[in-house]
């Protein structure tokens, strides 16, 4: 039986005083995080989750990881359709590979610790403050509000810029081998952006940083400005990373196209069918 912790019991509140952002201590910490995010494009909080709740969160994720829908795709670094009128060697014509599973939010127990953490207003309000948002809401998407990324043996996420401005992820379980989160900070919009992207895709390591994304770390990441990837995972132990989604606007949902791509279903009434066929075949 999994030990149940409230959200406030899961977070190391001595190290990360996020509950009261009007207190002197809370305000100073939140401002420090906001400044770090603005300066570097990310805010990383190691050991954000305490050891016992982390073990329980990881067990929850392991127990529902068989419900992951697997998506295997190729895409360019900008996650858009290549323009056939551009030269064949244009960086947008280069394809990267992604193979990742995701457990949809409606497959996660509403009584789980992960749900409790996602529904916890102090966490939402803290993240909104770091991102400088006047208003901040949890996503309303039935699948993507809070999902769990599952990278099994062979799983990877090729180099890309995110479509969304920011992503919030929580490392619960690193794999045995691989699964490194690599990025090249804030190259979007630079005059030499395309050349830098081409060099990254060519495997050049100049400027590539590996994030020490250890178990229990919360990451707020501006993935729209920073090219990044997850290197190929090897071994039996899956890489398990919940993705917590928020928006400046209420009732935000994913498009049907995105739902179909990542969870194999277009709406909540869609039958949960053939879930693991793609994973089994891969
Ligand atoms: Fe991404």
Coordinates of C-alpha atoms and ligand atoms in Angstrom, one line a residue:
X1 CA 0.0 0.0 0.0
X2 CA 1.4 3.3 -1.1
X3 CA 1.9 5.8 1.7
X4 CA -0.2 8.9 1.1
X5 CA 1.3 12.3 1.6
X6 CA -0.4 15.6 1.1
X7 CA 1.1 18.0 -1.4
X8 CA 2.5 20.1 1.4
X9 CA 4.2 17.0 2.8
X10 CA 5.8 16.0 -0.5
X11 CA 7.7 19.3 -1.1
X12 CA 10.9 20.2 0.8
X13 CA 9.4 23.5 2.1
X14 CA 12.4 24.3 4.2
X15 CA 14.6 24.5 1.1
X16 CA 11.8 25.8 -1.2
X17 CA 9.4 28.1 0.7
X18 CA 6.7 28.3 -1.9
X19 CA 3.5 28.2 0.2
X20 CA 3.3 31.9 1.2
X21 CA 4.7 34.2 -1.5
X22 CA 3.7 37.2 0.5
X23 CA 6.1 36.3 3.4
X24 CA 9.6 37.8 3.3
X25 CA 11.2 34.4 2.8
X26 CA 8.7 33.2 0.2
X27 CA 8.9 36.5 -1.8
X28 CA 12.7 36.5 -1.8
X29 CA 12.8 32.9 -3.0
X30 CA 10.2 33.4 -5.7
X31 CA 11.9 36.5 -7.0
X32 CA 15.2 34.7 -7.1
X33 CA 13.6 31.9 -9.2
X34 CA 11.9 34.4 -11.5
X35 CA 15.2 36.2 -12.1
X36 CA 16.9 32.9 -12.8
X37 CA 14.2 31.9 -15.3
X38 CA 14.4 35.3 -17.1
X39 CA 18.2 35.2 -17.3
X40 CA 18.7 31.5 -18.2
X41 CA 15.4 30.3 -19.6
X42 CA 15.0 27.7 -16.9
X43 CA 14.5 27.2 -13.2
X44 CA 15.6 23.9 -11.8
X45 CA 14.8 22.8 -8.2
X46 CA 16.7 19.7 -7.2
X47 CA 15.3 17.5 -4.5
X48 CA 12.1 19.5 -4.7
X49 CA 10.2 16.3 -3.6
X50 CA 11.3 14.7 -0.3
X51 CA 12.6 11.1 -0.4
X52 CA 9.6 9.1 1.0
X53 CA 7.0 10.9 -1.1
X54 CA 9.3 10.6 -4.1
X55 CA 9.4 6.9 -3.7
X56 CA 5.6 6.8 -3.5
X57 CA 5.2 9.0 -6.5
X58 CA 7.6 6.8 -8.5
X59 CA 5.7 3.7 -7.5
X60 CA 2.4 5.3 -8.6
X61 CA 4.0 6.1 -12.0
X62 CA 5.4 2.7 -12.4
X63 CA 2.1 1.1 -11.6
X64 CA 0.2 3.0 -14.3
X65 CA 3.1 3.1 -16.9
X66 CA 1.5 0.1 -18.7
X67 CA -1.3 2.5 -19.7
X68 CA 1.0 4.7 -21.7
X69 CA 0.2 5.3 -25.4
X70 CA 3.3 5.2 -27.5
X71 CA 4.0 7.6 -30.3
X72 CA 6.8 7.2 -32.8
X73 CA 7.4 10.1 -35.1
X74 CA 9.9 12.1 -37.0
X75 CA 9.9 15.8 -37.0
X76 CA 12.1 18.8 -37.7
X77 CA 13.6 20.9 -34.9
X78 CA 10.7 23.4 -35.2
X79 CA 7.9 20.8 -35.1
X80 CA 6.4 22.1 -38.3
X81 CA 6.0 20.9 -41.8
X82 CA 9.1 21.5 -43.9
X83 CA 8.7 24.0 -46.7
X84 CA 9.4 22.1 -50.0
X85 CA 10.5 25.3 -51.6
X86 CA 13.5 25.6 -49.3
X87 CA 16.8 24.0 -50.2
X88 CA 17.3 20.4 -49.3
X89 CA 20.1 21.2 -47.0
X90 CA 18.0 23.8 -45.1
X91 CA 17.9 23.0 -41.4
X92 CA 14.1 22.7 -41.4
X93 CA 14.3 19.8 -43.8
X94 CA 16.3 17.7 -41.3
X95 CA 14.3 15.1 -39.5
X96 CA 14.8 14.0 -35.9
X97 CA 13.3 10.9 -34.3
X98 CA 11.0 10.7 -31.3
X99 CA 9.7 7.6 -29.5
X100 CA 7.8 8.3 -26.3
X101 CA 4.9 7.0 -24.3
X102 CA 2.4 9.1 -22.3
X103 CA -0.1 8.1 -19.7
X104 CA -3.1 10.4 -20.1
X105 CA -4.5 12.4 -17.2
X106 CA -7.7 10.4 -17.3
X107 CA -5.7 7.2 -16.7
X108 CA -4.1 8.6 -13.5
X109 CA -6.0 8.0 -10.2
X110 CA -7.6 11.3 -9.1
X111 CA -6.7 10.2 -5.5
X112 CA -3.0 9.8 -6.4
X113 CA -0.2 11.8 -5.0
X114 CA 0.6 13.2 -8.5
X115 CA -3.0 14.5 -8.8
X116 CA -2.8 16.0 -5.4
X117 CA 0.5 17.8 -6.3
X118 CA -0.9 19.1 -9.6
X119 CA -4.1 20.3 -7.9
X120 CA -2.2 22.1 -5.2
X121 CA -2.6 25.9 -5.6
X122 CA 0.6 27.0 -4.0
X123 CA 2.6 25.0 -6.6
X124 CA 0.5 26.5 -9.4
X125 CA 0.9 30.0 -8.0
X126 CA 4.6 29.7 -7.5
X127 CA 5.2 28.5 -11.1
X128 CA 2.9 31.3 -12.4
X129 CA 5.0 33.9 -10.4
X130 CA 8.3 32.5 -11.7
X131 CA 7.0 32.8 -15.3
X132 CA 5.7 36.3 -14.6
X133 CA 2.1 35.5 -15.4
X134 CA -0.7 37.8 -14.1
X135 CA -3.2 35.0 -14.3
X136 CA -2.4 31.3 -14.2
X137 CA -4.6 28.2 -14.5
X138 CA -4.2 24.5 -14.6
X139 CA -5.0 23.0 -18.1
X140 CA -8.5 21.7 -18.7
X141 CA -7.4 19.0 -21.2
X142 CA -8.7 15.6 -20.1
X143 CA -5.5 13.9 -21.4
X144 CA -2.8 16.4 -21.3
X145 CA -3.4 18.4 -18.1
X146 CA -1.0 16.3 -16.1
X147 CA 0.3 13.3 -18.0
X148 CA 3.3 11.0 -17.5
X149 CA 6.0 10.7 -20.1
X150 CA 7.3 7.1 -20.3
X151 CA 10.6 6.4 -22.1
X152 CA 11.2 2.7 -22.4
X153 CA 14.2 1.0 -23.9
X154 CA 14.8 2.8 -27.2
X155 CA 12.8 5.8 -26.2
X156 CA 14.1 9.2 -27.2
X157 CA 13.0 12.7 -28.0
X158 CA 14.9 14.3 -30.9
X159 CA 16.2 17.9 -31.0
X160 CA 13.4 20.4 -31.0
X161 CA 12.0 23.7 -29.8
X162 CA 8.7 23.4 -28.0
X163 CA 5.6 24.9 -29.4
X164 CA 4.6 26.0 -26.0
X165 CA 6.3 28.9 -24.2
X166 CA 7.2 26.8 -21.1
X167 CA 7.0 23.3 -19.8
X168 CA 6.9 22.1 -16.2
X169 CA 8.3 18.6 -15.6
X170 CA 9.1 16.5 -12.5
X171 CA 11.7 13.7 -12.7
X172 CA 10.5 10.7 -10.9
X173 CA 12.7 7.9 -12.2
X174 CA 15.8 8.2 -14.4
X175 CA 16.6 5.2 -16.6
X176 CA 19.6 2.9 -16.2
X177 CA 21.4 4.3 -19.3
X178 CA 20.8 7.4 -21.4
X179 CA 17.7 9.6 -21.1
X180 CA 19.9 12.7 -20.6
X181 CA 18.2 16.1 -21.0
X182 CA 20.4 18.1 -23.2
X183 CA 19.9 21.7 -24.4
X184 CA 21.6 24.7 -26.0
X185 CA 20.5 27.8 -24.2
X186 CA 18.4 30.5 -25.8
X187 CA 19.4 30.4 -29.5
X188 CA 16.0 31.2 -30.9
X189 CA 16.0 34.5 -32.8
X190 CA 19.7 34.9 -33.0
X191 CA 21.1 35.9 -36.3
X192 CA 23.1 32.7 -36.5
X193 CA 20.2 30.5 -35.2
X194 CA 20.0 28.3 -38.3
X195 CA 23.7 27.7 -38.4
X196 CA 23.7 26.8 -34.7
X197 CA 20.8 24.5 -35.0
X198 CA 22.5 22.7 -38.0
X199 CA 25.6 22.3 -35.9
X200 CA 23.6 20.8 -33.1
X201 CA 21.9 18.4 -35.5
X202 CA 25.3 17.5 -36.9
X203 CA 26.3 16.3 -33.4
X204 CA 28.6 19.2 -32.6
X205 CA 28.8 19.5 -28.9
X206 CA 29.8 23.2 -28.6
X207 CA 27.3 24.9 -26.3
X208 CA 25.4 21.7 -25.5
X209 CA 24.6 21.5 -21.8
X210 CA 23.4 18.4 -20.0
X211 CA 20.9 19.2 -17.3
X212 CA 21.4 17.3 -14.0
X213 CA 17.8 16.2 -14.0
X214 CA 17.9 13.9 -11.0
X215 CA 15.0 12.1 -9.3
X216 CA 12.8 14.6 -7.3
X217 CA 13.9 17.6 -9.4
X218 CA 11.2 20.1 -10.6
X219 CA 12.0 21.9 -13.8
X220 CA 10.4 25.0 -15.3
X221 CA 11.8 25.2 -18.8
X222 CA 11.4 27.8 -21.5
X223 CA 11.5 25.2 -24.3
X224 CA 10.3 27.6 -27.0
X225 CA 13.6 29.5 -27.0
X226 CA 16.0 26.7 -26.2
X227 CA 16.6 23.7 -28.4
X228 CA 16.6 20.5 -26.4
X229 CA 16.4 16.7 -26.6
X230 CA 16.2 13.6 -24.5
X231 CA 18.9 11.1 -25.5
X232 CA 18.1 7.5 -26.2
X233 CA 17.1 5.4 -23.2
X234 CA 18.5 1.9 -22.7
X235 CA 17.7 -0.8 -20.2
X236 CA 14.6 -2.2 -18.4
X237 CA 14.0 0.7 -16.1
X238 CA 11.8 3.3 -17.8
X239 CA 12.4 7.1 -17.6
X240 CA 9.3 8.5 -15.9
X241 CA 8.6 12.2 -16.0
X242 CA 5.2 13.8 -15.3
X243 CA 4.4 16.9 -17.4
X244 CA 2.3 19.5 -15.5
X245 CA 0.5 21.8 -17.9
X246 CA -0.7 25.4 -17.1
X247 CA -1.9 28.4 -19.0
X248 CA -2.5 32.1 -18.7
X249 CA -6.1 31.5 -20.0
X250 CA -8.7 29.4 -18.3
X251 CA -10.2 26.2 -19.8
X252 CA -7.2 25.7 -22.1
X253 CA -7.2 22.3 -24.0
X254 CA -5.1 20.6 -26.5
X255 CA -6.2 20.4 -30.1
X256 CA -7.7 17.1 -31.4
X257 CA -4.6 16.6 -33.5
X258 CA -2.3 16.8 -30.5
X259 CA -4.6 14.4 -28.5
X260 CA -4.5 11.9 -31.3
X261 CA -0.8 12.1 -31.7
X262 CA 0.2 11.7 -28.0
X263 CA -2.7 9.7 -26.6
X264 CA -4.3 8.0 -29.6
X265 CA -7.7 9.5 -28.7
X266 CA -9.5 12.6 -29.8
X267 CA -11.8 13.1 -26.9
X268 CA -12.8 11.7 -23.5
X269 CA -15.5 9.5 -25.0
X270 CA -13.0 7.8 -27.3
X271 CA -12.6 4.2 -26.5
X272 CA -9.2 3.3 -24.9
X273 CA -8.3 0.8 -27.4
X274 CA -5.1 -0.9 -28.7
X275 CA -3.1 1.1 -26.1
X276 CA 0.1 -0.8 -26.3
X277 CA 0.1 -1.9 -29.8
X278 CA 2.4 0.8 -31.0
X279 CA 4.7 0.2 -28.0
X280 CA 4.7 -3.5 -28.5
X281 CA 5.5 -3.1 -32.2
X282 CA 8.3 -0.6 -31.7
Ligands
LIG1 FE1 10.3 19.6 -25.6

